[in-house]
Tab-separated table of C-alpha atoms and ligand atoms in Angstrom:
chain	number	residue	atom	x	y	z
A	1	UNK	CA	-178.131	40.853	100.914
A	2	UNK	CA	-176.364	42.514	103.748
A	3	UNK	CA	-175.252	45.549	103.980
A	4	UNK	CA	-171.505	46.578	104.471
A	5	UNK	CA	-170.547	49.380	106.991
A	6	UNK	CA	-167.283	49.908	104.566
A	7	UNK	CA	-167.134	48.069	101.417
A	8	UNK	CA	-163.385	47.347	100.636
A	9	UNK	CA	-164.803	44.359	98.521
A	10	UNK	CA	-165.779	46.245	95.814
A	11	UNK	CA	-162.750	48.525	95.243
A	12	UNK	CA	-161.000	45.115	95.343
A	13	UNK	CA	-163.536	44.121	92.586
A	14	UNK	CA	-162.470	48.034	90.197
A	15	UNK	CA	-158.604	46.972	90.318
A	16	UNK	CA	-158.194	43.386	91.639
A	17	UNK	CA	-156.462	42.700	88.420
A	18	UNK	CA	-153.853	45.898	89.071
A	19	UNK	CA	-153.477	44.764	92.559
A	20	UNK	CA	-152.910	41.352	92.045
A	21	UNK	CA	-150.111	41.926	89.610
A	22	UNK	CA	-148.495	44.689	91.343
A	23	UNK	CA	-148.206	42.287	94.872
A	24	UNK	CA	-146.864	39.431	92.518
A	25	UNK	CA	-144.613	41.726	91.091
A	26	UNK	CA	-143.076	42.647	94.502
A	27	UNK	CA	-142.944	39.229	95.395
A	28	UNK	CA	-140.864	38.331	92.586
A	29	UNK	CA	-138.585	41.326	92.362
A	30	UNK	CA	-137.499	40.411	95.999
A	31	UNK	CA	-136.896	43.906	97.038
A	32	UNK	CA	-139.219	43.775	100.209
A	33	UNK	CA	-138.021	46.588	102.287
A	34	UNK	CA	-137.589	50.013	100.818
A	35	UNK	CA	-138.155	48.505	96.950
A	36	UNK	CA	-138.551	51.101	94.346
A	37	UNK	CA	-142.386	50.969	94.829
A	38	UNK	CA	-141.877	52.826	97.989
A	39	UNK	CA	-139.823	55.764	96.317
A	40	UNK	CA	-142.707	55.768	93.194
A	41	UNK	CA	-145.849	55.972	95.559
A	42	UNK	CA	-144.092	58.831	97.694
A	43	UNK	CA	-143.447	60.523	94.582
A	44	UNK	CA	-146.881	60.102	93.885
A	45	UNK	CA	-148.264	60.815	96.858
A	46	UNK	CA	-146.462	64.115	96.582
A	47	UNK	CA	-148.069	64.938	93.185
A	48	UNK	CA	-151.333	64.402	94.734
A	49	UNK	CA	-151.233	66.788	97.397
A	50	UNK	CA	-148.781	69.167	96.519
A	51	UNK	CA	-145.980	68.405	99.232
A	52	UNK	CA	-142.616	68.868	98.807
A	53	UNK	CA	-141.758	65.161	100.807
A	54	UNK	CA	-143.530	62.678	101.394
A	55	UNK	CA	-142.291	60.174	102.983
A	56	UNK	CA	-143.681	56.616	103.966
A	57	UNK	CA	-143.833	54.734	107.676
A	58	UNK	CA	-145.213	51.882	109.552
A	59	UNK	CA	-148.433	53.291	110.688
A	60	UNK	CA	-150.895	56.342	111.416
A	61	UNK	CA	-149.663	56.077	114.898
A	62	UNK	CA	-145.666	56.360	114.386
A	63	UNK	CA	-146.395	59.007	111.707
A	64	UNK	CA	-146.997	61.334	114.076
A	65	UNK	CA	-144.426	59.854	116.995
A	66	UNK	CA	-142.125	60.901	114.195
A	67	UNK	CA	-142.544	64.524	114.237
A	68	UNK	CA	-142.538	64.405	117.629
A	69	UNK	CA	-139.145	62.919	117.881
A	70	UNK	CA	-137.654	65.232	115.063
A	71	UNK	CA	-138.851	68.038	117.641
A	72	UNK	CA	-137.077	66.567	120.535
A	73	UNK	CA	-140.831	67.007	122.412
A	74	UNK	CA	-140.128	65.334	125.344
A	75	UNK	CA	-140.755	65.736	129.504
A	76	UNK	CA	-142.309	69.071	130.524
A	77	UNK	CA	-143.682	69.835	127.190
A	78	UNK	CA	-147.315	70.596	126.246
A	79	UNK	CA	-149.134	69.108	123.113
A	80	UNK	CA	-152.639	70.615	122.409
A	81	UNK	CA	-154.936	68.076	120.808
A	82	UNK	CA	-158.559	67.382	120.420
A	83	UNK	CA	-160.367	64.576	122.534
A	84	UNK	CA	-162.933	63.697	120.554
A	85	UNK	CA	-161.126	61.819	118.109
A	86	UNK	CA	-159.248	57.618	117.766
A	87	UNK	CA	-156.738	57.362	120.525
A	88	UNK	CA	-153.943	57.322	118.596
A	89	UNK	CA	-154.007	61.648	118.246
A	90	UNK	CA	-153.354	61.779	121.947
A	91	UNK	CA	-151.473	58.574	122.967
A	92	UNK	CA	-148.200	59.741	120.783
A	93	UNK	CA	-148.085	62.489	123.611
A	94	UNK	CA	-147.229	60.552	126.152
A	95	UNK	CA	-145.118	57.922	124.346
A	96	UNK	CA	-142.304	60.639	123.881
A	97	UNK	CA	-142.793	61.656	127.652
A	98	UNK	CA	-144.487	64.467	126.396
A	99	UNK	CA	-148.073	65.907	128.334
A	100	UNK	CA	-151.533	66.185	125.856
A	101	UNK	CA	-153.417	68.798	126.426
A	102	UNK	CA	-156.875	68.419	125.372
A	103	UNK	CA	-159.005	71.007	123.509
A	104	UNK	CA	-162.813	71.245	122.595
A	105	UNK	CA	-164.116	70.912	119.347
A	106	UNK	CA	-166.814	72.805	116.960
A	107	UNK	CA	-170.145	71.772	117.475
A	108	UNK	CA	-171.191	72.081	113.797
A	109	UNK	CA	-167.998	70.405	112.361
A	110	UNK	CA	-166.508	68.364	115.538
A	111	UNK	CA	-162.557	69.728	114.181
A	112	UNK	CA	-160.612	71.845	116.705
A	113	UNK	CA	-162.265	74.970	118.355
A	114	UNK	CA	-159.696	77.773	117.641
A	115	UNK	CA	-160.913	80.120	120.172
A	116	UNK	CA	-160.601	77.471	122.945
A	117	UNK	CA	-157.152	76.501	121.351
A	118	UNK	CA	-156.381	79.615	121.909
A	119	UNK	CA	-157.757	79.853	125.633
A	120	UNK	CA	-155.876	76.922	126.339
A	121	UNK	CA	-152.636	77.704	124.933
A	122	UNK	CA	-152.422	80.767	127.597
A	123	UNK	CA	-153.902	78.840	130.190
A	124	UNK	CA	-150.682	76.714	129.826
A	125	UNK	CA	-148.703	79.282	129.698
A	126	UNK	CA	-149.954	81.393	132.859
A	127	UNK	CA	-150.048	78.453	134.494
A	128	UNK	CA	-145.938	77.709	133.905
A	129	UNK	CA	-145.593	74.145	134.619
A	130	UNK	CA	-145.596	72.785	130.801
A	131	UNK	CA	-143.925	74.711	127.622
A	132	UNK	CA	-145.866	74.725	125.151
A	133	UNK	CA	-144.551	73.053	122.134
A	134	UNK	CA	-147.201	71.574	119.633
A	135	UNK	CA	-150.655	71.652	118.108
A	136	UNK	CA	-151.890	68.441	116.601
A	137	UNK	CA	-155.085	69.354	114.796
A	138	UNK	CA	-157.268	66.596	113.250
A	139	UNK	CA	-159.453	66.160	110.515
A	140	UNK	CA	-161.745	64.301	111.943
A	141	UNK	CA	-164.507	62.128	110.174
A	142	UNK	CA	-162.752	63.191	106.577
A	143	UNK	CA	-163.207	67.052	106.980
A	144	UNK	CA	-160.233	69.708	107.171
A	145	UNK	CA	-159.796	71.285	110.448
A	146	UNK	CA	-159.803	75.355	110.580
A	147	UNK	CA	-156.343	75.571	109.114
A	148	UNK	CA	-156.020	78.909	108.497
A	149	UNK	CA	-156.747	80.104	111.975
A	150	UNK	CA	-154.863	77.186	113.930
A	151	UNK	CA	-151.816	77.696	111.933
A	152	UNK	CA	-152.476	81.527	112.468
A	153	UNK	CA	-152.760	80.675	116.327
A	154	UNK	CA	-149.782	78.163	116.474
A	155	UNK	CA	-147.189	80.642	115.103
A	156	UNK	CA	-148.257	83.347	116.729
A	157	UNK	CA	-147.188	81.217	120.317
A	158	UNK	CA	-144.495	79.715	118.511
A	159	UNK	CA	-145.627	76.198	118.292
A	160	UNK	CA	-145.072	73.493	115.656
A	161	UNK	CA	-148.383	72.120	114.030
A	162	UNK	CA	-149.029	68.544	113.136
A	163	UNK	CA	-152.818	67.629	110.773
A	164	UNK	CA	-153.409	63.981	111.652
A	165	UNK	CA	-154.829	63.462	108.768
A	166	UNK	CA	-155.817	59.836	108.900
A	167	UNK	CA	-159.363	60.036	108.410
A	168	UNK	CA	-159.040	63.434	106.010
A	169	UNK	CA	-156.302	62.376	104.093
A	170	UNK	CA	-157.217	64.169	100.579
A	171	UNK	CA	-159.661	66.789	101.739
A	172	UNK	CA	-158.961	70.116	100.856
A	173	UNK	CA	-159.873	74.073	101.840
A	174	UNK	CA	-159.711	76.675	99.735
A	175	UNK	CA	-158.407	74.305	96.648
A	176	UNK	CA	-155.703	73.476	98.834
A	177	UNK	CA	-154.514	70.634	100.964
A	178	UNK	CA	-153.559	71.132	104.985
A	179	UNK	CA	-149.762	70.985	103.994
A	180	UNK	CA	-150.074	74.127	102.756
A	181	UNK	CA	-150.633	74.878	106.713
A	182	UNK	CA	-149.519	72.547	108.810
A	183	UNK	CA	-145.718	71.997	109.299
A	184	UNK	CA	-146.615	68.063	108.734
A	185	UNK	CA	-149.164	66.225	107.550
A	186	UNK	CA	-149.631	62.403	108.721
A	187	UNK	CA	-151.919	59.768	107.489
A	188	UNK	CA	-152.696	55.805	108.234
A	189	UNK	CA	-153.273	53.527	105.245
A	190	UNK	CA	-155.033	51.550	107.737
A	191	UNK	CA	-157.546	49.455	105.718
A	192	UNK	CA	-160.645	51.122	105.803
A	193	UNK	CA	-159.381	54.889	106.094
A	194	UNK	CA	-160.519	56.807	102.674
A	195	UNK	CA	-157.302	55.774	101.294
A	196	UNK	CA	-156.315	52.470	102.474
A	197	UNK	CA	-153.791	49.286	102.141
A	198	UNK	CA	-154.080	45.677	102.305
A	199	UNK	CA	-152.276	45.682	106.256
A	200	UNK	CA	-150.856	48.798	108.248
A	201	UNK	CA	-149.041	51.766	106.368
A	202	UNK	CA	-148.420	54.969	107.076
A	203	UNK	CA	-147.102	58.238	106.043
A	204	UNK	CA	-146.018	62.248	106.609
A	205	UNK	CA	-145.729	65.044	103.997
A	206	UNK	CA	-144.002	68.275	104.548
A	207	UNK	CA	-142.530	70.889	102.822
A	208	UNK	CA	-139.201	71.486	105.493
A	209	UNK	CA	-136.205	69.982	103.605
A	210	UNK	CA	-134.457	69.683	106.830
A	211	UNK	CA	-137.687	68.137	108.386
A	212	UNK	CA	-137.794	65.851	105.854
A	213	UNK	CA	-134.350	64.826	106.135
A	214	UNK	CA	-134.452	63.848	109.813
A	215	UNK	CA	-137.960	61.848	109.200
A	216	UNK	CA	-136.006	59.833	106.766
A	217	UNK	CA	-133.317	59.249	109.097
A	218	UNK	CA	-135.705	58.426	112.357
A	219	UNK	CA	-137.512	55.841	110.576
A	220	UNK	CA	-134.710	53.886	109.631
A	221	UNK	CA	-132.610	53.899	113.031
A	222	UNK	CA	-131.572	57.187	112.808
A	223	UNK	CA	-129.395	56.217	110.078
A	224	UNK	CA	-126.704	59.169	108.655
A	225	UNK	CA	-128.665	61.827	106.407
A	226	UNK	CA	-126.769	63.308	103.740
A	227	UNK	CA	-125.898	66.196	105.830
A	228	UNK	CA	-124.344	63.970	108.516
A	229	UNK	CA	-122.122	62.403	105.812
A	230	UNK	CA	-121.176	65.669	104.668
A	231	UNK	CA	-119.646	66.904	107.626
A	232	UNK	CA	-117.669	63.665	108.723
A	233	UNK	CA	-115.924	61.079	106.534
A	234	UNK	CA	-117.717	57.343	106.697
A	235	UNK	CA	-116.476	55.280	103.616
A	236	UNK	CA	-119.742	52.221	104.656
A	237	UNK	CA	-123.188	52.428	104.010
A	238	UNK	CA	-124.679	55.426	105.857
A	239	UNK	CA	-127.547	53.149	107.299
A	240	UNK	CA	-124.714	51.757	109.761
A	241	UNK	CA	-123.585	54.984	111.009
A	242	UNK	CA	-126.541	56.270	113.318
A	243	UNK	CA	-126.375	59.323	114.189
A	244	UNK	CA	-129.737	59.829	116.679
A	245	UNK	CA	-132.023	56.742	118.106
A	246	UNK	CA	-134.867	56.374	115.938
A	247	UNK	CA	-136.893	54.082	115.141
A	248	UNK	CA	-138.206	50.788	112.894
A	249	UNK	CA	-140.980	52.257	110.891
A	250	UNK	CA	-140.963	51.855	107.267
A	251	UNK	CA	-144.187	51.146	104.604
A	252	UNK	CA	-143.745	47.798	102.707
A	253	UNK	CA	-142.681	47.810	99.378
A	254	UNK	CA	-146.100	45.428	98.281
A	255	UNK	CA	-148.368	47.671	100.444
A	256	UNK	CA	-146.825	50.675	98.597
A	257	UNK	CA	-147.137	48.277	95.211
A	258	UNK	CA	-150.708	48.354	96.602
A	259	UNK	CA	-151.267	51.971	97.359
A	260	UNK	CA	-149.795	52.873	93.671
A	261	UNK	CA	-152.842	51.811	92.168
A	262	UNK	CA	-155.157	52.547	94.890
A	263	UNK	CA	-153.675	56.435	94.339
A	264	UNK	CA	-154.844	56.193	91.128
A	265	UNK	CA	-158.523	55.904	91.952
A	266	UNK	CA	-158.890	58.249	94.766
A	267	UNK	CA	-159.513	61.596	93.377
A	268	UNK	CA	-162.438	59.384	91.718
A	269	UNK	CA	-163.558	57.719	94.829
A	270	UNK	CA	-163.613	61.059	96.961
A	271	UNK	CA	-166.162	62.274	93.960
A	272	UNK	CA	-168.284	59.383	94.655
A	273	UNK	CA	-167.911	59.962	98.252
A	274	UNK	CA	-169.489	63.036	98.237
A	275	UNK	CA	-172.256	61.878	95.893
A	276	UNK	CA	-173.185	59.788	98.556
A	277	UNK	CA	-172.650	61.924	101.441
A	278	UNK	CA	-175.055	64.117	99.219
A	279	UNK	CA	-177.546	61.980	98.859
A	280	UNK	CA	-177.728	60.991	102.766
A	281	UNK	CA	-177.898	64.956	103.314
A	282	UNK	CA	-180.894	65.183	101.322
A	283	UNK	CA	-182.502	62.149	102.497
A	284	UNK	CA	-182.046	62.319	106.065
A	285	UNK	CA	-182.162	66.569	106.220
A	286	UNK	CA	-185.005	67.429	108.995
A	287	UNK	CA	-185.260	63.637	109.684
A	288	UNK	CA	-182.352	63.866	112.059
A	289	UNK	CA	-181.543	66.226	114.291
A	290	UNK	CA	-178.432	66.811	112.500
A	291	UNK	CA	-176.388	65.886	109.192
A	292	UNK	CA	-173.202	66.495	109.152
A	293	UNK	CA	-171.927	70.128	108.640
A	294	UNK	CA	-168.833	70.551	106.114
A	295	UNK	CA	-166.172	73.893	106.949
A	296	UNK	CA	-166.712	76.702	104.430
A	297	UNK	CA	-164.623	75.856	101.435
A	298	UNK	CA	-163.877	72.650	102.600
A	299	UNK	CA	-164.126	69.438	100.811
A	300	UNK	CA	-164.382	66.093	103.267
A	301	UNK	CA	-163.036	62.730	102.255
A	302	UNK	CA	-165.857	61.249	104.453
A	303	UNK	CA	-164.002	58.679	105.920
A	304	UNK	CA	-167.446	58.518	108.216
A	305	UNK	CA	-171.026	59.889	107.513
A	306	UNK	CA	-171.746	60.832	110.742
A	307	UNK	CA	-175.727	62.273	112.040
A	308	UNK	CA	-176.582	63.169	115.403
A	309	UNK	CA	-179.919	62.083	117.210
A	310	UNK	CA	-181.926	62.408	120.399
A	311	UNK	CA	-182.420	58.883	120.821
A	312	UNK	CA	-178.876	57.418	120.045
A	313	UNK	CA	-179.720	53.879	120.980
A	314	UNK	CA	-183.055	53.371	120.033
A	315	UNK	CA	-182.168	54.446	116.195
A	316	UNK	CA	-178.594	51.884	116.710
A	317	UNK	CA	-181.157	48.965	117.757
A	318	UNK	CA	-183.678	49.669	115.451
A	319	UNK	CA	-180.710	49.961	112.480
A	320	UNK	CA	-179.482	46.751	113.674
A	321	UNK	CA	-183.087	44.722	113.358
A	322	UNK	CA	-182.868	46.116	110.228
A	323	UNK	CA	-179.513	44.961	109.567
A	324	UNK	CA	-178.391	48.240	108.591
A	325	UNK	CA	-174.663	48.118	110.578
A	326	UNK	CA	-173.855	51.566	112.643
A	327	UNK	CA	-171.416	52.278	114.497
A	328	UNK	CA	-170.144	55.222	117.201
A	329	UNK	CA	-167.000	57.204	116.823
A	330	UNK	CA	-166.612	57.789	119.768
A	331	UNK	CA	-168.292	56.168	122.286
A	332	UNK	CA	-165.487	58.214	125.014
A	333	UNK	CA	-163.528	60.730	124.468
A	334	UNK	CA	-159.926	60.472	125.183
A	335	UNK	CA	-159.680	62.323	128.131
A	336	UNK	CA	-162.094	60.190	130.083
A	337	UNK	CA	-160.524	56.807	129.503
A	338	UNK	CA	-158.649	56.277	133.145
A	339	UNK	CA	-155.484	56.225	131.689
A	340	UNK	CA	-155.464	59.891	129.565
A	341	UNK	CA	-158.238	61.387	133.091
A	342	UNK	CA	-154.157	62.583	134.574
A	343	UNK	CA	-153.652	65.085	131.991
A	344	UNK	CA	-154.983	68.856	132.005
A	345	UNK	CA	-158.228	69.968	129.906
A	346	UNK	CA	-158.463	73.875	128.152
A	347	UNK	CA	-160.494	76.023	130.598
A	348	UNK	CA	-163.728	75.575	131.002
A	349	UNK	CA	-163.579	71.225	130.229
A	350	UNK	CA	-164.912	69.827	127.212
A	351	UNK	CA	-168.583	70.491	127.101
A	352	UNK	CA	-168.537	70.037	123.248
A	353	UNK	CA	-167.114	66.941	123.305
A	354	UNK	CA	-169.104	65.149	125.906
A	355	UNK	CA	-172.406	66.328	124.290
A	356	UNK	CA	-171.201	65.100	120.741
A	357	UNK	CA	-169.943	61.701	122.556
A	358	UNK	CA	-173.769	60.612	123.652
A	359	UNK	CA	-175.132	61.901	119.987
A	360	UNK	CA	-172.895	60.915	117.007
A	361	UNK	CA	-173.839	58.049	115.083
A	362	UNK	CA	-171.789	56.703	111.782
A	363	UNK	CA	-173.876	55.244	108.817
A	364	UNK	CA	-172.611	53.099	106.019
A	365	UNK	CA	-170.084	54.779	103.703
A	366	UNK	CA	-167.970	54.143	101.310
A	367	UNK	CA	-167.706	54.742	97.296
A	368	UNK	CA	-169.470	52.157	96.444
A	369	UNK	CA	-172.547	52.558	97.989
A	370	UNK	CA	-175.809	51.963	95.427
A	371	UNK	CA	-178.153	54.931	95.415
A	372	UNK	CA	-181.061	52.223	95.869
A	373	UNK	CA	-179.140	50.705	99.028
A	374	UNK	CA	-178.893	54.072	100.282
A	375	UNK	CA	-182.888	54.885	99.856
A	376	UNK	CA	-183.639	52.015	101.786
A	377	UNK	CA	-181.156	52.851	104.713
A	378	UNK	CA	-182.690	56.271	104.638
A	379	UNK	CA	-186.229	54.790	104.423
A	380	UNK	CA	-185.236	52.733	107.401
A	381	UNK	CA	-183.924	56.052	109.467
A	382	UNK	CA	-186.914	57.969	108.355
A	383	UNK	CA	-189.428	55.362	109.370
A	384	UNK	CA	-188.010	55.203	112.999
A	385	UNK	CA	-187.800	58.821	113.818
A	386	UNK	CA	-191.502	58.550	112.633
A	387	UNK	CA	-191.376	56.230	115.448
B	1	LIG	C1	-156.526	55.673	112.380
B	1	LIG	C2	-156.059	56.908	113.023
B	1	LIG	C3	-154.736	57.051	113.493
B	1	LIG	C4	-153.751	55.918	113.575
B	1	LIG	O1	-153.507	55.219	112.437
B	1	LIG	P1	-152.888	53.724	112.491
B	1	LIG	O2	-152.421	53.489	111.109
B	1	LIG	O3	-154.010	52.826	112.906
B	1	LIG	O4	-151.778	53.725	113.478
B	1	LIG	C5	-154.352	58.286	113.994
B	1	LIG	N1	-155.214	59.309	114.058
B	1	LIG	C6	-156.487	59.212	113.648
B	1	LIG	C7	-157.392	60.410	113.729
B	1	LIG	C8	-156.970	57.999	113.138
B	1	LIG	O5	-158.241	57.915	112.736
């Protein structure tokens, strides 16, 4: 029997009979765009965390272009974000004309290094030829990011701050969820992210009325809000009077039929999550040379179970006889793909990142991994580094 680096199979299995009649029930109702499914799992999706808004969108990616545009970031502005982390984080920079600006991470958790946040923040703004306008922090491998002293950092320059939190998206610190921080949250129902659709899917939560408002209105063309109604008379349907250019990016109503019933799993699944993350911790503890490190108060989604070793290679090939899949996030940081290499680094480089790069290596994970499938893939890591 092989084993499956993410097992969406058998969360299918749980709920395929929810699933199956929620899609048909799209299909038949006809209301594909913006059906009352999309409404109900916002609502929901609300609940869950605590938002105020929540609203859905195309994608992980265009969750946080949104923001972005809502902020009017644009040419000559600075966005801090990590490096070591999926493209996506950084590449929304540019898209708006905007410049990253890349920061180090933690060495124990690999989220956001505050202090060098910090460094690089005034860096920028000694240096005069960017304003500083945005933080996007991310919760990288499932784990929250140091909210409390990013958000502390942010306002104290004045700067908006965004938690991509594709890969953390239910993870909490403190009891409490990064909207509680951050001035938006954004996530990616991309497949196998902890909480996943059947295509792409996307969303942002906030607690900003007027934030919310002009989401809503960017994703749909920047159609009217009720504000803009308010103050001028239009006697049509407000999506035909557009008040800003936005853009196409709205969550089907059958992957939101979809996500419904997913939602109503996930606090489950993150428990069974960190059963296994547990049980990889306690296998694999002074077998490695290190298992992964959760933030004080912090509760990870694991969207990866990541280790570090010596030998990164050796244990990938050996893993792979073994057919025990692996797999490296991420092989290169951001800033040293060619096409991200133009745009400044904090002071000092990145010399957390580009050690972590060479060492990281992601195991099988998912909720549904069987204690005795788990031995053996720890069985198989101990007996290498045995060697
Ligand atoms: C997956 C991911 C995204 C992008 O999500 P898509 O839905 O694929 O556009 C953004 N940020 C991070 C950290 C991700 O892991």
């Amino acid at each position: 029997m092989s084993i499956a680096f993410i097992d969406l199979q058998a969360q299918r299995h749980r709920i395929s009979d929810k699933i199956d009649t929620a899609v048909r029930s799209v299909i038949e109702s006809g209301a594909y765009i913006m059906g009352p499914q999309v409404r109900e799992f916002e609502t929901k999706l609300s609940e869950f965390s605590g938002a105020k808004h929540s609203l859905g969108c195309g994608n992980g990616t265009d969750a946080l272009v949104l923001p972005l545009m809502a902020w009017n970031v644009g040419p000559g502005d600075a966005v801090f974000c990590p490096s070591f982390t999926f493209a996506a984080t950084a590449e929304v920079v540019p898209i708006v004309g905007a410049s990253p600006v890349f920061v180090d991470v933690l060495p124990d958790t690999y989220n956001m290094d505050p202090d060098h946040l910090e460094k690089t923040i005034e860096a920028v703004k000694a240096e005069g030829k960017l304003t500083p306008k945005v933080v996007i922090a991310v919760d990288l491998f499932g784990q929250p990011a140091d909210y409390p002293r990013i958000a502390e950092i942010a306002k104290r320059h004045g700067l908006k701050l965004i938690a991509d939190s594709a890969q953390g998206f239910g993870c909490t610190l403190n009891g409490k969820h990064p909207v509680d921080w951050a001035d938006i949250v954004t996530t990616s129902f991309f497949p196998a992210k902890p909480l996943g659709c059947y295509g792409d899917g996307g969303a942002v939560q906030t607690n900003d009325d007027d934030l919310a408002e002009l989401l809503d209105s960017l994703r749909v063309h920047g159609k009217a809000t009720k504000s803009d109604i308010e103050s001028r008379k239009f006697e049509h349907d407000p999506k035909y009077l557009n008040m800003r250019v936005g853009v196409n990016s709205r969550l089907d109503t059958i992957q939101a039929a979809i996500l419904i019933e997913k939602l109503a799993i996930f606090a489950d699944e993150i428990e069974k999550r960190n059963e296994v993350a547990a049980r990889y911790n306690e296998g694999l503890k002074g077998y490695v040379a290190a298992t992964p490190f959760v933030i004080k108060g912090g509760v990870s989604t694991w969207a990866q179970y990541t280790i570090e070793v010596d030998d990164r290679a050796g244990l990938a090939a050996h893993l792979k006889r073994e057919n025990v899949p692996t797999a490296v996030y991420y092989p290169m940081p951001i800033h040293t793909q060619d096409v991200y290499s133009v745009y400044p680094l904090g002071p000092g480089g990145l010399p957390v990142t580009m050690e972590k790069a060479e060492r990281v290596i992601s195991l099988p994970m998912h909720p549904y991994l069987e204690p005795a499938v788990q031995d053996d893939i720890i069985a198989k890591i101990r007996a290498f580094n045995r060697g």
